[in-house]
Coordinates of C-alpha atoms in Angstrom, one line a residue:
Chain A
M1 CA 14.0 -1.5 -37.5
A2 CA 12.9 1.0 -34.9
D3 CA 10.3 2.4 -37.2
S4 CA 8.8 -0.9 -38.1
L5 CA 8.3 -1.6 -34.4
T6 CA 6.9 1.7 -33.3
A7 CA 4.6 2.3 -36.3
P8 CA 2.3 -0.7 -35.8
K9 CA 2.2 0.1 -32.0
Q10 CA 0.8 3.5 -32.8
R11 CA -1.8 2.0 -35.1
F12 CA -2.8 -0.8 -32.6
L13 CA -3.2 1.5 -29.7
A14 CA -7.0 1.3 -29.7
P15 CA -7.1 -2.5 -30.1
E16 CA -4.4 -2.8 -27.4
A17 CA -6.6 -0.9 -24.9
R18 CA -9.6 -3.0 -25.9
L19 CA -7.6 -6.2 -25.3
A20 CA -6.5 -4.8 -21.9
Y21 CA -10.0 -4.2 -20.8
L22 CA -11.1 -7.6 -22.1
L23 CA -8.3 -9.3 -20.1
L24 CA -9.1 -7.4 -16.9
L25 CA -12.9 -8.0 -17.3
P26 CA -13.1 -11.4 -15.5
A27 CA -11.0 -10.2 -12.6
V28 CA -13.0 -7.0 -12.2
V29 CA -16.3 -8.9 -12.5
V30 CA -15.6 -11.2 -9.6
L31 CA -14.1 -8.3 -7.6
V32 CA -17.3 -6.3 -8.1
G33 CA -19.6 -9.3 -7.5
F34 CA -17.9 -10.7 -4.4
M35 CA -16.2 -7.7 -2.8
I36 CA -17.6 -4.4 -4.0
Y37 CA -21.3 -5.4 -4.2
P38 CA -21.2 -7.0 -0.7
L39 CA -19.5 -3.9 0.6
V40 CA -22.2 -1.6 -0.9
Y41 CA -24.8 -3.9 0.6
V42 CA -23.2 -3.6 4.0
V43 CA -23.4 0.2 3.7
L44 CA -27.1 -0.1 2.7
M45 CA -27.7 -2.4 5.7
S46 CA -26.1 0.2 8.0
L47 CA -28.7 2.7 6.7
S48 CA -31.7 0.4 7.0
T49 CA -33.7 -1.5 9.4
T50 CA -32.9 -5.2 9.0
N51 CA -34.7 -8.4 10.2
R52 CA -33.0 -11.4 11.8
L53 CA -32.0 -12.8 8.4
G54 CA -30.2 -9.6 7.4
W55 CA -32.9 -8.5 4.9
L56 CA -33.5 -4.8 4.5
T57 CA -37.0 -3.9 5.7
H58 CA -37.0 -0.1 5.4
F59 CA -34.7 2.9 5.2
A60 CA -33.6 4.2 8.6
G61 CA -31.2 7.0 7.8
L62 CA -28.6 7.4 10.5
K63 CA -30.6 5.8 13.2
N64 CA -28.3 2.7 13.4
F65 CA -25.2 4.9 13.5
L66 CA -26.6 6.9 16.3
A67 CA -27.6 3.8 18.2
V68 CA -24.2 2.2 17.8
L69 CA -22.2 5.4 18.5
G70 CA -24.3 6.0 21.6
D71 CA -23.5 2.5 22.9
G72 CA -20.7 2.3 25.4
N73 CA -19.9 -1.2 24.3
F74 CA -19.0 0.1 20.8
W75 CA -16.4 2.5 22.2
R76 CA -15.0 -0.1 24.5
V77 CA -14.5 -2.5 21.6
T78 CA -13.1 0.2 19.4
G79 CA -10.7 1.3 22.1
R80 CA -9.6 -2.3 22.6
S81 CA -9.1 -2.7 18.9
L82 CA -6.8 0.3 18.9
I83 CA -4.9 -0.9 22.0
W84 CA -4.6 -4.4 20.5
T85 CA -3.2 -3.0 17.2
A86 CA -0.8 -0.5 18.7
L87 CA 0.6 -2.8 21.4
A88 CA 0.9 -5.9 19.1
V89 CA 2.5 -3.9 16.3
F90 CA 5.0 -2.3 18.7
V91 CA 6.1 -5.6 20.2
K92 CA 6.3 -7.2 16.7
M93 CA 8.5 -4.4 15.5
S94 CA 10.8 -4.5 18.5
L95 CA 11.1 -8.3 18.6
G96 CA 11.4 -8.4 14.8
M97 CA 14.2 -5.9 15.0
V98 CA 16.1 -7.8 17.6
I99 CA 15.8 -11.1 15.6
A100 CA 16.8 -9.4 12.4
L101 CA 19.9 -7.9 14.1
L102 CA 20.8 -11.3 15.5
L103 CA 20.4 -13.0 12.1
N104 CA 22.5 -10.3 10.5
V105 CA 25.5 -11.5 12.7
E106 CA 27.6 -14.3 11.1
F107 CA 27.5 -17.4 13.4
P108 CA 27.4 -21.1 12.7
G109 CA 23.8 -22.3 12.5
R110 CA 22.5 -18.9 11.4
K111 CA 20.7 -20.4 8.4
V112 CA 19.0 -23.0 10.6
A113 CA 18.0 -20.3 13.1
H114 CA 16.6 -18.3 10.2
M115 CA 14.4 -21.2 9.1
L116 CA 13.2 -21.9 12.6
F117 CA 12.3 -18.3 13.3
I118 CA 9.9 -18.3 10.3
A119 CA 7.9 -21.3 11.6
P120 CA 5.1 -19.4 13.4
W121 CA 4.4 -17.4 10.2
A122 CA 4.7 -20.5 7.9
S123 CA 2.3 -22.6 10.0
S124 CA -1.5 -22.4 9.6
V125 CA -2.9 -19.6 11.8
P126 CA -6.2 -21.3 12.9
I127 CA -4.3 -24.5 13.6
S128 CA -1.6 -22.7 15.6
V129 CA -4.3 -21.0 17.7
L130 CA -5.9 -24.3 18.5
L131 CA -2.5 -25.5 19.6
W132 CA -2.1 -22.4 21.8
S133 CA -5.4 -23.1 23.5
W134 CA -3.9 -26.3 24.7
V135 CA -0.6 -24.6 25.7
Y136 CA -2.6 -22.1 27.9
T137 CA -4.6 -24.8 29.6
P138 CA -4.0 -24.2 33.3
E139 CA -3.6 -27.5 35.0
F140 CA -2.2 -29.8 32.4
G141 CA -0.8 -27.2 29.9
L142 CA 2.9 -27.0 29.6
L143 CA 3.2 -23.2 29.6
N144 CA 2.3 -22.8 33.3
H145 CA 4.4 -25.8 34.2
T146 CA 7.3 -24.3 32.4
L147 CA 6.8 -20.9 34.0
R148 CA 6.8 -22.6 37.4
M149 CA 9.8 -24.7 36.7
L150 CA 11.9 -21.8 35.5
G151 CA 10.9 -19.9 38.7
L152 CA 9.4 -17.1 36.7
T153 CA 6.2 -17.2 38.6
G154 CA 5.1 -19.5 41.4
N155 CA 1.4 -18.8 40.7
P156 CA 0.8 -18.4 36.9
P157 CA -2.7 -17.2 36.0
V158 CA -5.6 -19.2 34.5
W159 CA -4.7 -17.5 31.2
L160 CA -8.1 -17.6 29.4
G161 CA -10.2 -17.3 32.6
Y162 CA -9.8 -13.6 33.3
P163 CA -10.3 -10.5 31.1
I164 CA -6.7 -9.1 31.4
S165 CA -4.8 -12.3 31.2
A166 CA -7.0 -13.5 28.4
F167 CA -6.3 -10.3 26.4
I168 CA -2.5 -10.7 27.1
A169 CA -2.7 -14.4 26.1
A170 CA -4.5 -13.5 22.8
I171 CA -2.3 -10.6 21.9
W172 CA 0.8 -12.7 22.5
V173 CA -0.4 -15.3 20.0
D174 CA -1.0 -12.5 17.4
I175 CA 2.5 -11.2 18.1
W176 CA 4.0 -14.7 17.9
I177 CA 2.4 -15.1 14.4
G178 CA 3.5 -11.6 13.2
V179 CA 7.1 -11.4 14.4
P180 CA 8.7 -13.5 11.7
F181 CA 7.4 -11.3 8.9
M182 CA 8.8 -8.2 10.6
A183 CA 12.2 -9.9 11.2
L184 CA 12.4 -11.1 7.6
V185 CA 11.6 -7.7 6.1
F186 CA 14.0 -5.9 8.4
L187 CA 16.7 -8.4 7.7
A188 CA 16.2 -8.0 3.9
G189 CA 16.6 -4.2 4.4
M190 CA 19.7 -4.6 6.5
K191 CA 21.3 -6.8 3.9
S192 CA 20.7 -4.2 1.2
I193 CA 22.7 -1.6 3.1
P194 CA 26.2 -1.4 1.4
E195 CA 28.9 -2.9 3.5
D196 CA 31.3 0.0 2.9
Q197 CA 29.1 2.3 4.9
Y198 CA 29.8 0.2 8.0
E199 CA 33.5 -0.1 7.1
S200 CA 34.0 3.6 6.8
A201 CA 32.2 4.0 10.1
H202 CA 34.6 1.5 11.6
I203 CA 37.5 3.7 10.5
D204 CA 35.8 6.7 12.1
G205 CA 35.6 4.8 15.4
V206 CA 31.9 4.6 15.6
N207 CA 30.5 2.1 18.1
A208 CA 27.8 -0.6 17.5
V209 CA 24.9 1.5 18.9
Q210 CA 25.8 4.5 16.8
K211 CA 26.1 2.3 13.7
F212 CA 22.6 1.1 14.4
A213 CA 21.2 4.6 15.0
F214 CA 23.0 6.4 12.1
I215 CA 23.4 3.7 9.4
T216 CA 21.0 0.8 9.9
L217 CA 17.9 2.6 11.0
P218 CA 18.0 5.3 8.4
G219 CA 18.9 2.7 5.8
I220 CA 15.7 0.6 6.4
R221 CA 13.4 3.5 7.5
H222 CA 11.2 3.2 4.4
L223 CA 10.9 -0.6 4.8
V224 CA 10.0 -0.2 8.5
L225 CA 7.2 2.1 7.6
V226 CA 5.8 -0.2 4.9
A227 CA 6.0 -3.3 7.2
T228 CA 4.5 -1.4 10.1
L229 CA 1.5 -0.3 8.0
L230 CA 1.0 -3.8 6.6
S231 CA 1.3 -5.3 10.1
A232 CA -1.2 -2.8 11.5
L233 CA -3.7 -3.8 8.8
W234 CA -3.3 -7.5 9.5
T235 CA -3.4 -7.0 13.3
F236 CA -6.5 -4.8 13.3
N237 CA -8.1 -7.4 11.0
D238 CA -7.1 -10.4 13.1
F239 CA -10.3 -12.5 13.6
N240 CA -8.9 -16.0 14.0
V241 CA -6.7 -15.5 17.1
I242 CA -9.4 -14.1 19.3
W243 CA -12.3 -16.1 17.9
I244 CA -10.6 -19.4 18.3
L245 CA -8.8 -18.7 21.5
T246 CA -11.4 -16.9 23.6
A247 CA -14.4 -16.2 21.3
G248 CA -14.3 -12.7 22.8
G249 CA -14.7 -14.1 26.3
P250 CA -14.8 -14.2 29.2
V251 CA -18.1 -12.3 28.7
D252 CA -17.0 -10.2 25.7
T253 CA -14.0 -8.7 27.5
T254 CA -11.6 -9.6 24.8
D255 CA -13.7 -8.7 21.8
I256 CA -12.2 -6.3 19.3
L257 CA -14.2 -4.6 16.5
I258 CA -13.6 -7.4 14.0
T259 CA -14.9 -10.2 16.3
S260 CA -17.7 -7.9 17.5
I261 CA -19.0 -7.5 13.9
Y262 CA -19.1 -11.2 13.5
K263 CA -20.8 -11.7 16.9
Y264 CA -23.5 -9.1 16.3
A265 CA -24.3 -10.5 12.9
F266 CA -24.1 -14.3 13.3
V267 CA -24.7 -14.8 17.1
Y268 CA -27.0 -11.9 18.1
L269 CA -28.5 -11.6 14.5
K270 CA -28.4 -7.8 14.8
F271 CA -27.3 -7.2 11.3
D272 CA -28.0 -3.5 11.3
Q273 CA -25.6 -2.8 14.2
A274 CA -23.0 -5.3 12.8
S275 CA -23.1 -3.4 9.5
V276 CA -22.5 0.0 11.2
M277 CA -19.4 -1.5 12.9
A278 CA -18.3 -3.0 9.6
V279 CA -18.6 0.4 7.9
V280 CA -16.5 2.0 10.7
T281 CA -13.9 -0.8 10.4
F282 CA -13.8 -0.4 6.6
L283 CA -13.1 3.3 6.9
I284 CA -10.3 2.8 9.4
L285 CA -8.7 0.0 7.3
T286 CA -9.0 2.0 4.1
G287 CA -7.3 4.9 5.8
I288 CA -4.4 2.7 6.8
S289 CA -4.2 1.0 3.4
A290 CA -4.2 4.2 1.5
V291 CA -1.1 5.3 3.4
Y292 CA 0.5 1.9 2.8
A293 CA -0.2 2.2 -0.9
K294 CA 1.4 5.7 -1.0
F295 CA 4.6 4.5 0.7
Y296 CA 4.7 1.3 -1.3
F297 CA 4.7 3.2 -4.6
A298 CA 7.2 5.7 -3.2
G299 CA 9.5 2.7 -2.6
E300 CA 8.9 1.3 -6.1
R301 CA 9.9 4.7 -7.6
R302 CA 13.0 4.9 -5.4
S303 CA 14.4 1.5 -6.3
Chain B
M1 CA 40.2 0.6 17.5
S2 CA 40.5 -2.5 15.4
G3 CA 41.2 -4.0 18.8
S4 CA 37.7 -3.0 20.0
V5 CA 36.1 -4.4 16.9
A6 CA 37.9 -7.7 17.5
A7 CA 36.9 -7.5 21.1
W8 CA 33.3 -7.0 20.1
R9 CA 33.5 -9.9 17.7
S10 CA 34.8 -12.2 20.4
R11 CA 32.5 -11.0 23.2
G12 CA 29.5 -10.0 21.1
K13 CA 29.1 -13.2 19.1
P14 CA 28.5 -15.6 22.1
V15 CA 25.9 -13.1 23.4
A16 CA 24.2 -13.1 20.0
V17 CA 24.2 -16.8 19.8
A18 CA 22.8 -17.2 23.4
L19 CA 20.1 -14.6 22.7
T20 CA 19.2 -16.4 19.5
V21 CA 18.8 -19.7 21.3
V22 CA 16.6 -18.1 24.1
L23 CA 14.4 -16.4 21.5
L24 CA 14.1 -19.6 19.5
L25 CA 13.1 -21.6 22.6
V26 CA 10.3 -19.0 23.2
M27 CA 9.1 -18.9 19.6
L28 CA 9.2 -22.7 19.1
F29 CA 7.6 -23.5 22.4
P30 CA 4.1 -24.3 21.0
F31 CA 5.7 -26.7 18.4
F32 CA 7.6 -28.4 21.2
V33 CA 4.3 -28.8 23.0
M34 CA 2.6 -30.2 19.9
I35 CA 5.3 -32.8 19.3
T36 CA 5.6 -33.9 22.9
T37 CA 1.8 -34.1 23.2
M38 CA 1.1 -36.1 20.1
L39 CA 3.6 -38.7 21.1
R40 CA 2.0 -39.6 24.5
T41 CA -0.9 -41.7 25.7
S42 CA -3.9 -39.9 27.1
Q43 CA -3.0 -41.0 30.6
E44 CA 0.2 -39.0 30.3
V45 CA -1.6 -36.0 28.9
Y46 CA -3.5 -35.6 32.2
V47 CA -0.9 -35.9 34.8
S48 CA -0.3 -33.2 37.4
P49 CA 2.3 -31.8 37.5
P50 CA 2.6 -32.2 33.7
R51 CA 5.8 -33.6 32.1
W52 CA 7.9 -32.1 29.4
I53 CA 8.8 -35.4 28.0
P54 CA 6.4 -38.4 28.2
H55 CA 7.7 -41.6 29.9
I56 CA 6.2 -43.8 27.1
V57 CA 6.5 -42.6 23.5
T58 CA 3.7 -43.8 21.3
F59 CA 2.6 -43.3 17.7
R60 CA -0.8 -44.7 18.3
N61 CA -2.5 -41.3 18.0
F62 CA -1.8 -41.1 14.3
A63 CA -3.8 -44.3 13.7
I64 CA -6.6 -43.0 15.9
V65 CA -7.1 -39.6 14.3
W66 CA -6.8 -41.2 10.9
S67 CA -9.3 -44.0 11.4
Q68 CA -11.8 -42.6 13.9
Y69 CA -11.9 -38.8 13.4
Q70 CA -12.6 -38.3 9.7
L71 CA -9.3 -36.5 9.3
L72 CA -9.1 -37.9 5.8
G73 CA -12.4 -36.2 5.0
Y74 CA -11.1 -32.8 6.2
F75 CA -7.9 -33.3 4.3
K76 CA -9.8 -34.1 1.1
S77 CA -12.0 -30.9 1.6
S78 CA -8.9 -28.7 2.2
L79 CA -7.2 -30.2 -0.9
V80 CA -10.2 -29.7 -3.1
I81 CA -10.7 -26.1 -1.9
G82 CA -7.0 -25.4 -2.1
V83 CA -6.5 -26.7 -5.6
G84 CA -9.8 -25.3 -6.9
S85 CA -9.0 -21.8 -5.5
T86 CA -5.5 -21.9 -7.0
I87 CA -6.7 -22.8 -10.5
L88 CA -9.5 -20.2 -10.5
N89 CA -7.1 -17.6 -9.1
L90 CA -4.6 -18.2 -11.8
L91 CA -7.2 -18.1 -14.6
L92 CA -8.4 -14.7 -13.3
S93 CA -5.1 -13.1 -12.4
I94 CA -2.8 -14.1 -15.3
P95 CA -4.7 -12.2 -18.0
A96 CA -5.2 -9.2 -15.6
A97 CA -1.6 -9.1 -14.6
Y98 CA -0.5 -9.3 -18.3
A99 CA -2.7 -6.4 -19.2
I100 CA -1.3 -4.3 -16.4
A101 CA 2.3 -5.2 -17.1
R102 CA 2.3 -5.0 -20.9
L103 CA -0.5 -3.1 -22.4
R104 CA -1.1 0.6 -22.6
F105 CA -4.6 1.8 -21.7
A106 CA -6.3 4.6 -19.9
G107 CA -6.7 3.9 -16.2
R108 CA -3.8 1.5 -15.9
Q109 CA -2.5 3.3 -12.8
L110 CA -6.0 3.2 -11.3
F111 CA -6.2 -0.5 -11.7
L112 CA -2.8 -1.0 -10.2
Y113 CA -3.9 1.1 -7.2
L114 CA -7.2 -0.8 -7.0
F115 CA -5.5 -4.2 -6.8
L116 CA -3.1 -3.0 -4.1
V117 CA -5.9 -1.5 -1.9
V118 CA -8.3 -4.5 -2.4
Q119 CA -5.6 -6.7 -1.0
M120 CA -6.3 -5.1 2.3
F121 CA -10.0 -5.8 2.2
S122 CA -11.3 -7.2 5.4
P123 CA -13.2 -10.5 4.9
V124 CA -15.2 -9.8 8.1
V125 CA -16.6 -6.6 6.8
V126 CA -18.2 -8.2 3.8
V127 CA -19.0 -11.7 5.2
I128 CA -22.2 -10.4 6.9
S129 CA -23.7 -9.5 3.5
L130 CA -21.9 -12.2 1.4
F131 CA -23.9 -14.7 3.4
K132 CA -27.1 -13.4 1.6
T133 CA -25.4 -13.3 -1.8
F134 CA -24.2 -16.8 -1.3
S135 CA -27.6 -18.1 -0.3
K136 CA -29.2 -16.5 -3.4
L137 CA -26.6 -18.1 -5.7
G138 CA -26.9 -21.5 -4.0
L139 CA -23.3 -21.3 -2.9
L140 CA -23.8 -21.9 0.8
D141 CA -22.4 -25.1 2.1
T142 CA -20.6 -25.9 -1.1
Y143 CA -17.0 -26.3 -2.2
S144 CA -17.6 -24.0 -5.1
G145 CA -18.5 -21.2 -2.8
L146 CA -15.3 -21.4 -0.8
V147 CA -13.3 -21.9 -4.0
I148 CA -14.7 -18.7 -5.5
I149 CA -14.3 -16.6 -2.4
N150 CA -10.8 -17.8 -1.7
A151 CA -9.8 -17.1 -5.3
V152 CA -11.3 -13.6 -5.1
F153 CA -9.7 -12.7 -1.8
T154 CA -6.2 -13.8 -3.0
M155 CA -6.5 -12.5 -6.5
A156 CA -5.4 -9.0 -5.9
F157 CA -2.1 -10.1 -4.4
S158 CA -1.6 -12.6 -7.3
V159 CA -2.1 -9.9 -9.9
W160 CA 0.3 -7.8 -8.0
L161 CA 3.0 -10.4 -7.9
L162 CA 2.5 -11.6 -11.4
S163 CA 2.5 -8.2 -13.1
G164 CA 5.9 -7.6 -11.4
Y165 CA 7.2 -10.8 -12.9
F166 CA 5.8 -10.0 -16.4
R167 CA 7.2 -6.5 -16.3
S168 CA 10.7 -7.8 -15.5
I169 CA 10.8 -9.8 -18.8
P170 CA 12.5 -7.6 -21.5
V171 CA 10.0 -6.4 -24.1
E172 CA 12.5 -7.2 -26.8
I173 CA 11.9 -10.9 -26.4
E174 CA 8.2 -10.4 -27.1
E175 CA 8.9 -8.0 -30.0
A176 CA 11.3 -10.5 -31.6
A177 CA 8.5 -13.1 -31.5
F178 CA 6.0 -10.7 -33.0
I179 CA 8.4 -10.0 -35.9
D180 CA 8.7 -13.8 -36.4
G181 CA 4.9 -13.8 -36.9
A182 CA 3.8 -15.1 -33.6
T183 CA 0.4 -13.9 -32.3
R184 CA 0.1 -12.3 -28.9
S185 CA -1.5 -15.4 -27.3
Q186 CA 1.3 -17.6 -28.8
T187 CA 3.9 -15.2 -27.3
V188 CA 2.3 -15.3 -23.9
I189 CA 1.9 -19.1 -23.8
R190 CA 5.3 -20.0 -25.3
I191 CA 7.5 -17.3 -24.0
I192 CA 6.0 -15.2 -21.1
L193 CA 4.5 -18.0 -19.0
P194 CA 7.5 -20.3 -19.2
I195 CA 9.9 -17.4 -18.3
S196 CA 7.7 -16.4 -15.4
A197 CA 7.5 -20.0 -14.0
P198 CA 9.0 -19.0 -10.6
G199 CA 6.4 -16.2 -10.3
L200 CA 3.6 -18.6 -11.2
V201 CA 4.8 -21.1 -8.7
T202 CA 5.0 -18.5 -6.0
T203 CA 1.5 -17.2 -6.8
A204 CA 0.0 -20.7 -6.9
I205 CA 1.6 -21.8 -3.6
Y206 CA 0.6 -18.6 -1.9
T207 CA -3.0 -19.0 -3.1
F208 CA -3.0 -22.7 -2.1
I209 CA -1.7 -21.9 1.4
S210 CA -4.2 -19.1 1.9
A211 CA -7.1 -21.3 1.0
W212 CA -5.7 -24.2 3.1
N213 CA -5.5 -21.8 6.1
E214 CA -8.8 -20.0 5.6
F215 CA -11.2 -20.2 8.5
L216 CA -13.7 -17.3 8.6
F217 CA -15.5 -18.2 5.3
A218 CA -15.6 -21.9 6.1
L219 CA -17.0 -21.1 9.6
S220 CA -19.7 -18.9 8.1
F221 CA -20.7 -20.9 5.0
I222 CA -20.1 -24.6 5.7
Q223 CA -22.5 -26.7 7.7
T224 CA -22.0 -30.3 6.5
Q225 CA -19.3 -32.2 8.4
S226 CA -18.0 -34.0 5.3
K227 CA -17.4 -30.6 3.5
M228 CA -15.4 -29.0 6.3
P229 CA -11.8 -28.2 5.6
L230 CA -9.2 -29.0 8.2
T231 CA -9.2 -25.6 9.9
L232 CA -13.0 -25.7 10.6
G233 CA -13.0 -29.5 11.2
L234 CA -10.4 -29.3 13.9
Y235 CA -12.0 -26.2 15.5
R236 CA -15.3 -28.1 15.8
F237 CA -13.2 -31.1 17.0
V238 CA -12.1 -29.1 20.0
G239 CA -15.6 -28.2 20.8
R240 CA -17.0 -31.7 20.4
W241 CA -14.3 -33.8 21.9
S242 CA -12.6 -31.2 24.0
S243 CA -9.8 -32.5 26.3
Q244 CA -8.5 -35.0 23.9
W245 CA -5.5 -32.8 23.4
E246 CA -3.1 -35.6 22.3
L247 CA -5.4 -36.3 19.3
L248 CA -5.7 -32.6 18.5
A249 CA -1.9 -32.2 18.6
T250 CA -1.5 -35.1 16.2
A251 CA -4.1 -33.7 13.8
D252 CA -2.5 -30.2 14.1
F253 CA 0.9 -31.7 13.2
L254 CA -0.5 -33.4 10.1
A255 CA -2.4 -30.3 9.0
I256 CA 0.5 -28.0 9.4
I257 CA 3.2 -30.1 7.6
P258 CA 2.0 -29.5 4.0
V259 CA 1.8 -25.7 4.3
L260 CA 4.9 -25.5 6.3
V261 CA 6.9 -27.2 3.5
L262 CA 5.3 -25.1 0.8
F263 CA 5.8 -21.9 2.7
Y264 CA 9.5 -22.4 2.9
V265 CA 9.7 -22.6 -0.9
I266 CA 8.2 -19.2 -1.4
Q267 CA 9.0 -17.2 1.8
Q268 CA 11.7 -15.0 0.3
R269 CA 9.7 -14.0 -2.8
L270 CA 6.7 -13.4 -0.6
V271 CA 8.6 -10.9 1.6
A272 CA 9.7 -9.1 -1.5
G273 CA 6.2 -9.0 -2.9
L274 CA 4.7 -7.6 0.3
A275 CA 7.3 -5.1 1.3
G276 CA 7.9 -3.6 -2.2
G277 CA 10.8 -2.3 -4.2
A278 CA 13.3 -2.0 -1.4
V279 CA 13.5 -5.8 -0.9
K280 CA 14.9 -7.9 -3.7
G281 CA 13.5 -11.4 -3.7

């Protein structure tokens, strides 16, 4: 029986590989055509002089890179991208952790709360952002009214009118969208920690904070890492929130790398500079995703 | 000691519930704003100070967005793009996922890695040159263009999810079918695909939702009003008829409901797929 199964497998090894490549072919063709080729073309654009339609006119070497790297605006936008990512991911993790801990407590209505917490992630991002632009409206919007009524501030800002408040308003929307994913991942991790670990800790007289620090956190450490990297990728890449809410305004003060690329290409028609920023962005994102892949596979092996 | 646990249970639980309620109020605030706005007349949208609850509740906005603002057209576009992307995505990713899950060939690990990393590809990075590719291929301002690009950008995750499902099916089932004289394609169609139905549904819903929510490519490639999906249509709506927020809130509500429902079906499996082995779906 075992022989009859393994023998043909040995013989069919070559056809099996051929079948595999055949099955992978369509997927790989579209990946190359619509992702890899455009990426290579962006690299070519970054090394060339381009006209207003984005056509390559002639080879320019590193001229575009030097121009962009010598531009203060590029560094401001890159810095803002990093602050945007670090700050948003940090708040998403903290809030996500709090919500996961709450949902890990048994109380009536927990299932409903669980469903409701997911809503910002489940809803359509561009549509939600449109909604937020109404929420932030100064005079008639309900956010400022609510802040006043709760006595939190007597004089709430014109959120989208000034650089700092617009940046805070935008980053909060990004956080709001990203928190549920964090909470769900952390919660799934907490549920996978064996109950008896907590029970023996009870017997040893360990308090709640210690349990969190010595059982919960180490137990979900790997998941926290994977979720953080994934969230960092999504956050760095977030085009929709800023574009729809502020379009980078007022006067480009809320642009991050990703919206700047789009603006340089399709608004200013400076394709060469846009492509330099795109290459920089690609390198940053590839770095993060390589680390993510490494830890993802480490998790696969562990489980 | 057990006394302190009981004490925590009685004192801690109300605190947890209270904190949950506060956080829910914060997180659901925009949805509250949406619902209270869509149910009011335009006069009550522009009162200062604003009201949380309108004095007069009306459903008239639904009729207005439906009849006067081409919402039906945007819905149709989103549906065509969503369904088209989903079908194309499955046609591409099922064979690829099967190969990775079941067949032995040189470079298998490399492909697996490729599909994971490609998931992270930034649409913005390539959109500036895709524009040229699309104009050469005549895909600008067409449904086909958006269908292709949405299918491509969701494919890696689909391959990833599906190969996980295919791998979880015991090889013995397939081998038994082989012995009974079934060909490989018969085994896949009659055995593998039916068993992986939950995985296929998750993949299909995920692709549909992603295409439904897509904004950047539509913004870059679609010019004609009648071809705009909901995301782009409503974005332009704000630009064109800004300050009719009660209509926008109504349209938002209608646009969100389909994906909200679908998302709840797959959320648990989605988390497992994204975060990896440590989470069981």
